[in-house]
Short mmCIF file of C-alpha atoms in Angstrom, two decimals:
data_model
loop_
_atom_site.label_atom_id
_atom_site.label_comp_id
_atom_site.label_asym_id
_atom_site.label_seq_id
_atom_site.Cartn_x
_atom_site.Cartn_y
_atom_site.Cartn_z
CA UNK A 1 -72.90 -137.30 9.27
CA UNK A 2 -75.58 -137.72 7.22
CA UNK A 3 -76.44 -135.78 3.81
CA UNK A 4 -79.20 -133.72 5.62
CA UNK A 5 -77.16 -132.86 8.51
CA UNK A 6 -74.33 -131.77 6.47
CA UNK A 7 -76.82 -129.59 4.67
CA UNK A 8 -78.10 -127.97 7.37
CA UNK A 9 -75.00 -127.18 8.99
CA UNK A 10 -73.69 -125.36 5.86
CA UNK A 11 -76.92 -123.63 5.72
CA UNK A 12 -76.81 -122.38 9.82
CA UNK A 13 -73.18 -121.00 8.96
CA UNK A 14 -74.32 -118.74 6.32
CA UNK A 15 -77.72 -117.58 7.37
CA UNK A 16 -78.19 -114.31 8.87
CA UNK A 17 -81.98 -113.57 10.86
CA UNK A 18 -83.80 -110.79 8.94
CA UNK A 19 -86.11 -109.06 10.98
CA UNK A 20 -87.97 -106.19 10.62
CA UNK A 21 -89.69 -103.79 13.04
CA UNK A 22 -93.77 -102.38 12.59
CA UNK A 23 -93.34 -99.15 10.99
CA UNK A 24 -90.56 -100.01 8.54
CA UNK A 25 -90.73 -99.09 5.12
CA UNK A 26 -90.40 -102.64 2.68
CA UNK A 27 -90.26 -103.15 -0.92
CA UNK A 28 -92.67 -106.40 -2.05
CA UNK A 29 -91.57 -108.68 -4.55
CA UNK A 30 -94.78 -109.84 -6.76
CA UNK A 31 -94.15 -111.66 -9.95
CA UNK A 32 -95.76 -110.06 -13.02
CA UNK A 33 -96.77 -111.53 -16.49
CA UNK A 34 -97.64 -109.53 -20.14
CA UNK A 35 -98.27 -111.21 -22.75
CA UNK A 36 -95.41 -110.41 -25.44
CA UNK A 37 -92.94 -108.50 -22.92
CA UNK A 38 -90.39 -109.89 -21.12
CA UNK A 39 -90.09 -110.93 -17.58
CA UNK A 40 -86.48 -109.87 -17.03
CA UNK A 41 -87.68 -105.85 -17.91
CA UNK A 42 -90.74 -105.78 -15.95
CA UNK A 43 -90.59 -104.43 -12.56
CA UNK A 44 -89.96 -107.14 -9.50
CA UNK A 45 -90.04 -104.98 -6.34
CA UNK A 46 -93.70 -102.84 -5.58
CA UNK A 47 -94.03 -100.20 -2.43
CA UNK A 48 -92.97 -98.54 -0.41
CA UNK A 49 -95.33 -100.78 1.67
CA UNK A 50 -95.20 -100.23 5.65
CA UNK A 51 -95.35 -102.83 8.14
CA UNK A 52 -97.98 -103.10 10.21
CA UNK A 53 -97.91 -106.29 12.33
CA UNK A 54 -95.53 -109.14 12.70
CA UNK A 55 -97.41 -112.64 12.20
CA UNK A 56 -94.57 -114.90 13.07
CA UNK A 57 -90.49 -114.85 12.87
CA UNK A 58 -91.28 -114.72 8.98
CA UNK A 59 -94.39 -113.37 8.10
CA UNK A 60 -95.49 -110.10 8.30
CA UNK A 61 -98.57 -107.97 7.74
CA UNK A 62 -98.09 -105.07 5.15
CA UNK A 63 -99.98 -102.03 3.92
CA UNK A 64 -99.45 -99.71 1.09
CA UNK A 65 -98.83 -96.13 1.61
CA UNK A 66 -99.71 -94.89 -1.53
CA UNK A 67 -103.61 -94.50 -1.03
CA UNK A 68 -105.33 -93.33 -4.16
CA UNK A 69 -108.62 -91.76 -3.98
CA UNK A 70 -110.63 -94.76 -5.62
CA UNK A 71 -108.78 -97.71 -4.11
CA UNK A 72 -107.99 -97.87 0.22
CA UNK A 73 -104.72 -99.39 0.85
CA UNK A 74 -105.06 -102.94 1.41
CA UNK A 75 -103.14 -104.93 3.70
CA UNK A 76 -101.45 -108.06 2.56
CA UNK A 77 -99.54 -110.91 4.92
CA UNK A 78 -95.89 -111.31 2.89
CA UNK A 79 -92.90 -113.70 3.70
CA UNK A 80 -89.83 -112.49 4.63
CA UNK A 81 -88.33 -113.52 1.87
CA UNK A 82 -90.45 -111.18 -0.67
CA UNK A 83 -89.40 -107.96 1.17
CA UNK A 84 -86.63 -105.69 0.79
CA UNK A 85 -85.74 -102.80 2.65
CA UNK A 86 -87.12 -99.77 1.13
CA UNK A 87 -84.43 -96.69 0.23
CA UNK A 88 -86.09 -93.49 -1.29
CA UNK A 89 -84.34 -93.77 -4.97
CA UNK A 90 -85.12 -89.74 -5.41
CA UNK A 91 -82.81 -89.27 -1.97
CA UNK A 92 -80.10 -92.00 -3.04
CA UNK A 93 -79.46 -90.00 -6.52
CA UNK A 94 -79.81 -86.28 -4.53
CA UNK A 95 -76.78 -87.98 -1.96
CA UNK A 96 -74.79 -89.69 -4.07
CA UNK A 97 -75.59 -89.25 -7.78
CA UNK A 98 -73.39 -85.92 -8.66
CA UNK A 99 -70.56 -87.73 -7.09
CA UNK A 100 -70.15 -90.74 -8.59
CA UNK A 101 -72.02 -90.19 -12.11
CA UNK A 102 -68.39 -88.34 -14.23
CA UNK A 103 -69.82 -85.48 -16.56
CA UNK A 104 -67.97 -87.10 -19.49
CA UNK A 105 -65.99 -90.61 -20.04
CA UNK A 106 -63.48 -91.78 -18.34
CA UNK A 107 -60.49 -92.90 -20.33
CA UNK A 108 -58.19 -95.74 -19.78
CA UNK A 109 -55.61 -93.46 -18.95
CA UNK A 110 -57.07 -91.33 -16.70
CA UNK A 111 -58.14 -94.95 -14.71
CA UNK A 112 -54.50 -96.17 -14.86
CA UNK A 113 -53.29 -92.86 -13.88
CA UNK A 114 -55.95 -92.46 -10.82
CA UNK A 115 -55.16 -96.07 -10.03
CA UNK A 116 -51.18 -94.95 -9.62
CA UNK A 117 -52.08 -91.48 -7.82
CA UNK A 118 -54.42 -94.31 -5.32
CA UNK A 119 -51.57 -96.78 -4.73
CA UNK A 120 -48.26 -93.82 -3.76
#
């Protein structure tokens, strides 16, 4: 087998089809550059966007649902690869948050002693 062939075979294992359906709710990656701040603090991921149309097994057609009153929402055609689904932060923290968040530290020994309650 040749190099390429070998390459795309590893890749076929691995890869999983990401599809989405019109109507979804998507997170868009779009790169963003200040002057004197950095990159890895700025935001990556903009929306909620919705999908509108599929283009192709990897495009899609998108449109923001947060319409203010001097700008429409415009639609924009994104790659697969830029979107993300979207998950309401303000629900994740109201499901979850209380839960997992401890209302003071946890200790080493309280971890070593959960760890032994966990494993009798």
């Amino acid at each position: 087998m040749d190099a390429q062939a070998v390459d795309k075979r590893r890749y076929d294992e691995r890869h999983r089809p990401v599809n989405y359906n019109v109507g979804d709710l998507v997170w868009v990656f779009t790169t963003v550059r200040k002057v004197e701040l950095s990159g890895k603090l700025l935001r990556r991921y903009f929306g909620p966007y919705r999908i509108t149309r599929r283009l192709s097994d990897v495009t899609y057609e998108v449109q923001s649902i947060e319409v203010t009153s001097r700008r429409q929402s415009k639609k924009d055609i994104v790659h697969v690869l830029r979107l993300k689904p979207y998950c309401d932060p303000q629900r994740q923290l109201d499901d979850a948050g209380a839960h997992r968040i401890p209302r003071r530290p946890v200790t080493r020994s309280q971890t070593r002693l959960q760890r032994d309650a966990d494993s009798s």
